[in-house]
Short mmCIF file of C-alpha atoms in Angstrom, two decimals:
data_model
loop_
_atom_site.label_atom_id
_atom_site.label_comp_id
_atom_site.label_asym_id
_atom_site.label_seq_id
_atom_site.Cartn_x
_atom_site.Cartn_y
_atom_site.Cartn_z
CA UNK A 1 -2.79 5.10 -29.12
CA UNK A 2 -3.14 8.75 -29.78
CA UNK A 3 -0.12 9.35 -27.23
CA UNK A 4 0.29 12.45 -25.67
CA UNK A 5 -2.07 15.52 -27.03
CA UNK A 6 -2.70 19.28 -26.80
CA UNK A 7 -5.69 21.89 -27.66
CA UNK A 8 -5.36 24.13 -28.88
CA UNK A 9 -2.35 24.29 -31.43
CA UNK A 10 -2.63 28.05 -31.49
CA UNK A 11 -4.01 30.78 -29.62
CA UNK A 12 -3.80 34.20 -29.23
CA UNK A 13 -4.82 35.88 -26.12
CA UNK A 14 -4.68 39.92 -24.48
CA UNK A 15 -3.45 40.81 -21.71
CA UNK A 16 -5.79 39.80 -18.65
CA UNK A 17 -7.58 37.01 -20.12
CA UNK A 18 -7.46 33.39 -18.67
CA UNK A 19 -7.43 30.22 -20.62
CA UNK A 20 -6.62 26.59 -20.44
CA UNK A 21 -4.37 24.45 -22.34
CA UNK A 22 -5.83 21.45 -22.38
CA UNK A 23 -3.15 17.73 -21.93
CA UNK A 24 -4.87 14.68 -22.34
CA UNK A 25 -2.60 10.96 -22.87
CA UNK A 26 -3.61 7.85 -23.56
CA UNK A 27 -0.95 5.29 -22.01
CA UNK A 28 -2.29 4.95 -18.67
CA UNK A 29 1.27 7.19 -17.52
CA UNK A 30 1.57 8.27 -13.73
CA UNK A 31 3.72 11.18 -14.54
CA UNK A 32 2.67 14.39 -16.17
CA UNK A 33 4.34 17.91 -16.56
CA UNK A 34 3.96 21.30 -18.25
CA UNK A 35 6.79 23.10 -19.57
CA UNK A 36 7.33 26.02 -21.67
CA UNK A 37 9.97 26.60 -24.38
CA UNK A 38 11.45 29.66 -24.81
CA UNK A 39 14.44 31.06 -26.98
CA UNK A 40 17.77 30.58 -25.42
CA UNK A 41 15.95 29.21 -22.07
CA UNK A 42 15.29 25.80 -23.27
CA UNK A 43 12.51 23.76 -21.29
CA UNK A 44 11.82 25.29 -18.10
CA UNK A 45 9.47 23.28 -15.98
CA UNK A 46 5.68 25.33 -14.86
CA UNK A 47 4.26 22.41 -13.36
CA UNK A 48 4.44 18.44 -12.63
CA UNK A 49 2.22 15.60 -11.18
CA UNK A 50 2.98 12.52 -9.45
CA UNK A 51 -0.59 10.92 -10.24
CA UNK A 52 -4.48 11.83 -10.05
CA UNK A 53 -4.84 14.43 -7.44
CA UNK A 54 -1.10 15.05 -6.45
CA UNK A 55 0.83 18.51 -8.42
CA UNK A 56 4.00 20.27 -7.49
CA UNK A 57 5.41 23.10 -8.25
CA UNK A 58 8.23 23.35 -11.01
CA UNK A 59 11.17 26.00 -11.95
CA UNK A 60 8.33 28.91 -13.07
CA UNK A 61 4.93 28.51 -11.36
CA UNK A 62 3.41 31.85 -11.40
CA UNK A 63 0.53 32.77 -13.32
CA UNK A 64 -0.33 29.44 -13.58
CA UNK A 65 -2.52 26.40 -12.60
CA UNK A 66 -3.01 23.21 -12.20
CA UNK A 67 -5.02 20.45 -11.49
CA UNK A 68 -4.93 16.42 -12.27
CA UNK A 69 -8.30 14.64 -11.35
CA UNK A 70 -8.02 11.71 -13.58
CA UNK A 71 -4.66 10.08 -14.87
CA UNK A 72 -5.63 11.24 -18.42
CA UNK A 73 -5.55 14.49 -18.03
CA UNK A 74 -3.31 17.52 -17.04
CA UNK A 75 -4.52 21.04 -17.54
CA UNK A 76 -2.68 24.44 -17.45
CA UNK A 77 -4.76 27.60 -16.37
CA UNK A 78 -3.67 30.93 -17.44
CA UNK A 79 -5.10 33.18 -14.67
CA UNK A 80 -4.25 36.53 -15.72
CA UNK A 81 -2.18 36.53 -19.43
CA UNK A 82 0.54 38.45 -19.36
CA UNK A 83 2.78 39.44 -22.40
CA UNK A 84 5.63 37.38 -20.44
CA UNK A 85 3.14 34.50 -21.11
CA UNK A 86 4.03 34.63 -24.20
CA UNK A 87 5.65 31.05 -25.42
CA UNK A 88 5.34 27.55 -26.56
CA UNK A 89 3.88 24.90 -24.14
CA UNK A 90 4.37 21.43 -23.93
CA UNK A 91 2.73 19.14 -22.28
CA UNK A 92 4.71 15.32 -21.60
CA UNK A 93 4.19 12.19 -19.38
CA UNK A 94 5.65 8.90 -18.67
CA UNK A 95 5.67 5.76 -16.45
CA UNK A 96 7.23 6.19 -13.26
CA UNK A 97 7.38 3.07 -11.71
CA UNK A 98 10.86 2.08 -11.56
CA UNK A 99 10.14 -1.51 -12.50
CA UNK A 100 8.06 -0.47 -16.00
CA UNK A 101 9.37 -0.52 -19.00
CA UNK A 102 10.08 2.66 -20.65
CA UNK A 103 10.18 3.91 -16.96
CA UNK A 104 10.94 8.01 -17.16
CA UNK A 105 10.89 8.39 -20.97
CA UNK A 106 8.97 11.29 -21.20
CA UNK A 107 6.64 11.74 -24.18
CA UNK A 108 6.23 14.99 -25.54
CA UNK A 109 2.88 16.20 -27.07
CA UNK A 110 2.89 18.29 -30.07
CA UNK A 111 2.92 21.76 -28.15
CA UNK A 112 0.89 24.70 -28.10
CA UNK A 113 1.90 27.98 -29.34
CA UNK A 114 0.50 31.21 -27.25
CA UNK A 115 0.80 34.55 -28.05
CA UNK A 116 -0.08 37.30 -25.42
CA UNK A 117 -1.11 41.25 -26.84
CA UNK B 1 19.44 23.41 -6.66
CA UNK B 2 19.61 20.96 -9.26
CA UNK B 3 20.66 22.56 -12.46
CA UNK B 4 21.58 21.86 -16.19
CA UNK B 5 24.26 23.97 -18.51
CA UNK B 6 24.27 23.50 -21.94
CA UNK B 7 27.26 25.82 -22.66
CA UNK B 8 26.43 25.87 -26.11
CA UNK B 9 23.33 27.40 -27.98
CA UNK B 10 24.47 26.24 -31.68
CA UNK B 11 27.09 24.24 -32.94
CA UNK B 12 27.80 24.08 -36.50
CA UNK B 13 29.95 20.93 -38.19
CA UNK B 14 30.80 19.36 -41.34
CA UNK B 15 29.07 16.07 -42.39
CA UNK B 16 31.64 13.07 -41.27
CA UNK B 17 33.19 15.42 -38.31
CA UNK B 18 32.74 14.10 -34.70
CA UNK B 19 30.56 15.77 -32.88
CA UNK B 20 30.43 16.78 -28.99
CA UNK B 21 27.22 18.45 -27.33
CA UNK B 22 28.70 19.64 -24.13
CA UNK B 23 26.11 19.11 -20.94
CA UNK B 24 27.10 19.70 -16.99
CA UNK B 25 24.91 19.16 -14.35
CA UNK B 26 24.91 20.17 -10.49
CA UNK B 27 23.34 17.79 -8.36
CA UNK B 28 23.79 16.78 -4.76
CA UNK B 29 22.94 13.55 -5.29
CA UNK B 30 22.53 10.38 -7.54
CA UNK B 31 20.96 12.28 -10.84
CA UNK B 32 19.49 10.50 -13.95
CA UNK B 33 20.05 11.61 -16.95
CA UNK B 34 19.03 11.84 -20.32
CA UNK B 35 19.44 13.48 -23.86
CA UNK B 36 16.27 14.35 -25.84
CA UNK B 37 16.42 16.08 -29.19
CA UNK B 38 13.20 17.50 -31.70
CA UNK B 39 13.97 17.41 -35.43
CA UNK B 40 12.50 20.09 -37.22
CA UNK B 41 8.49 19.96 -37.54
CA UNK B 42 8.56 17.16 -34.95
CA UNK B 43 8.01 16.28 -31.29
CA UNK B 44 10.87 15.89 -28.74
CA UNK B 45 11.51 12.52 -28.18
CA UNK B 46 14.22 10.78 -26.16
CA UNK B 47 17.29 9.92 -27.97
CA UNK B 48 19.22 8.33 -24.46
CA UNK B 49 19.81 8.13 -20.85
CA UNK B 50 22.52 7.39 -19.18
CA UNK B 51 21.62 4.05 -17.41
CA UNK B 52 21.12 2.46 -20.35
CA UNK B 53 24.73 3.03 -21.82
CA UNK B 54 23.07 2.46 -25.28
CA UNK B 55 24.17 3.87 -28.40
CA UNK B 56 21.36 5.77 -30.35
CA UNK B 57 21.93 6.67 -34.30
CA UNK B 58 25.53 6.95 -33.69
CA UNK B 59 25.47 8.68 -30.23
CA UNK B 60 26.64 7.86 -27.17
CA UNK B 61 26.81 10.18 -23.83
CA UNK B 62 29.08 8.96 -20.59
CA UNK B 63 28.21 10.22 -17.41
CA UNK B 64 31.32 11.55 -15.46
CA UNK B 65 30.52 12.23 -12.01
CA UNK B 66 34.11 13.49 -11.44
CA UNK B 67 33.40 16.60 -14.03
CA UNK B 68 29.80 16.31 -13.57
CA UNK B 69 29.31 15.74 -16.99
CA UNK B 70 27.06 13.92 -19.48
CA UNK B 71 28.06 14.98 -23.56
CA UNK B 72 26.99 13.74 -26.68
CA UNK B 73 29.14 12.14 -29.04
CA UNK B 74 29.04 11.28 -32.22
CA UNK B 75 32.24 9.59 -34.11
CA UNK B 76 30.91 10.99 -37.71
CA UNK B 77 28.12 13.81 -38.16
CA UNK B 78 25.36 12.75 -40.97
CA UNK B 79 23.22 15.85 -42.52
CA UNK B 80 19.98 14.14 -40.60
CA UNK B 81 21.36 14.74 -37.28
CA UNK B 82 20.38 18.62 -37.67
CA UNK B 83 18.44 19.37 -34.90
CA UNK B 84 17.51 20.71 -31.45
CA UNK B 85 18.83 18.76 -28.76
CA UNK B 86 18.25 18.63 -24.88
CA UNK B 87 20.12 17.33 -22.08
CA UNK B 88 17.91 16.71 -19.10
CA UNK B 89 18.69 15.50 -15.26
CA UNK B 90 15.82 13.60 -13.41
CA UNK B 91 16.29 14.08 -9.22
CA UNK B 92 16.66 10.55 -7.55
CA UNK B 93 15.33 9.57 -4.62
CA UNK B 94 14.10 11.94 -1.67
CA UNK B 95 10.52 11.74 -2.04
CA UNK B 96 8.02 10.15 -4.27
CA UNK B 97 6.65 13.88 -5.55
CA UNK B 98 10.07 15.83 -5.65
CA UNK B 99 12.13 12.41 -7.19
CA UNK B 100 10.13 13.02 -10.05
CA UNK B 101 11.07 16.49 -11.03
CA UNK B 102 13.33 16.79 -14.32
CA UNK B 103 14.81 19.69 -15.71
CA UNK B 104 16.23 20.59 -19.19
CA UNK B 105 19.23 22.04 -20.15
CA UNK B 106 18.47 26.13 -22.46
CA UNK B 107 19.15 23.40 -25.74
CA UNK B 108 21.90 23.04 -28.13
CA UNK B 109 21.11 23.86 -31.68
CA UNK B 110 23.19 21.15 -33.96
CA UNK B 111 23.80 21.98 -37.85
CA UNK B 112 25.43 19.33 -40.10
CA UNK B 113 26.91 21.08 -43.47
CA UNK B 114 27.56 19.51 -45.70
#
């Protein structure tokens, strides 16, 4: 299993552009979510989803998208960059079905780094 | 609103001290919760959570409801545990879409001297 993974690693973007991160996983999970990590703010939560074709909202939504039409994959649109954009993503996911195994371990893809001019 | 304080952004301790990574939570509710932590150069991945009352290189965390608390112990430091680490509350119940919200803590940064 490849696990949880992100495209691009890096990217560098200017102000007013629009993009997509790219999430894709490989272990069948229900849950996905989007999060960005920023210095002294931890993990703050952009995005989450329950399951193909069901998102919600998360701590810091703006400026951003999202869709889920298959379980594999969970992409993040940038509409508009904005310098305030400017942080490290990371996509996770996990079982939740309280009777799995493993049930809410999140698992954490290797993050994407974005820089906004 | 659900929310997680990590009180402390680094914490710097000699190898073989104990160690305490302080995290409170407010919750109205029954929360879940976990500690995750991302060595250098690496992914986060979960170190614990609280239903499991496990013990994890070392570390244990007790949930107090009382104090609304969940730290990380650790009897002796070791130089590997240098790292970022994460405490993180999952909302219970209430809905299949918003039970499965979970929020992280800003991060403590832990740094074993030695």
């Amino acid at each position: 299993n490849a696990g949880v993974t992100q495209t691009p690693k890096f990217q560098v973007l200017k102000t007013g552009q629009s993009m997509t991160l790219q999430c894709a996983q490989d272990m069948n999970h229900e849950y996905m979510s989007w999060y960005r990590q920023d210095p002294g703010m931890g993990l703050r939560l952009i995005h989450y989803s329950v399951g193909a074709g069901i998102t919600d909202q998360g701590e810091v939504p703006n400026g951003y998208n999202v869709s889920r039409s298959t379980t594999e994959d969970f992409p993040l649109r940038l509409l508009s960059a904005a310098p305030s954009q400017t942080s490290v993503y990371f996509c996770a996911s996990s079982y939740s079905n309280p009777g799995t195994s493993g049930f809410n371990e999140q698992f954490f893809g290797p993050g994407t780094r974005l820089t906004v001019l | 609103a659900q929310r997680v304080t990590q009180p402390e952004k680094l914490l710097s301790v000699f190898k073989g001290a104990p160690v305490e990574l302080k995290c409170n939570y407010s919750y109205s509710g029954s929360p879940e919760l976990f500690w995750y932590v991302q060595y250098s150069r690496q992914r986060l991945q979960l170190l614990l959570r609280h239903i499991s009352r496990e013990s994890i290189k070392g570390f244990t965390a007790d949930l107090n409801k009382g104090e609304t608390s969940f730290h990380l112990k650790k009897p002796f430091a070791q130089e590997e545990d240098s790292a970022m680490y994460y405490c993180a509350l999952r909302k219970v119940g209430c809905g299949y879409s918003s039970a499965s919200k979970i929020i992280f803590g800003s991060g403590t940064r832990l740094s074993i001297r030695p």
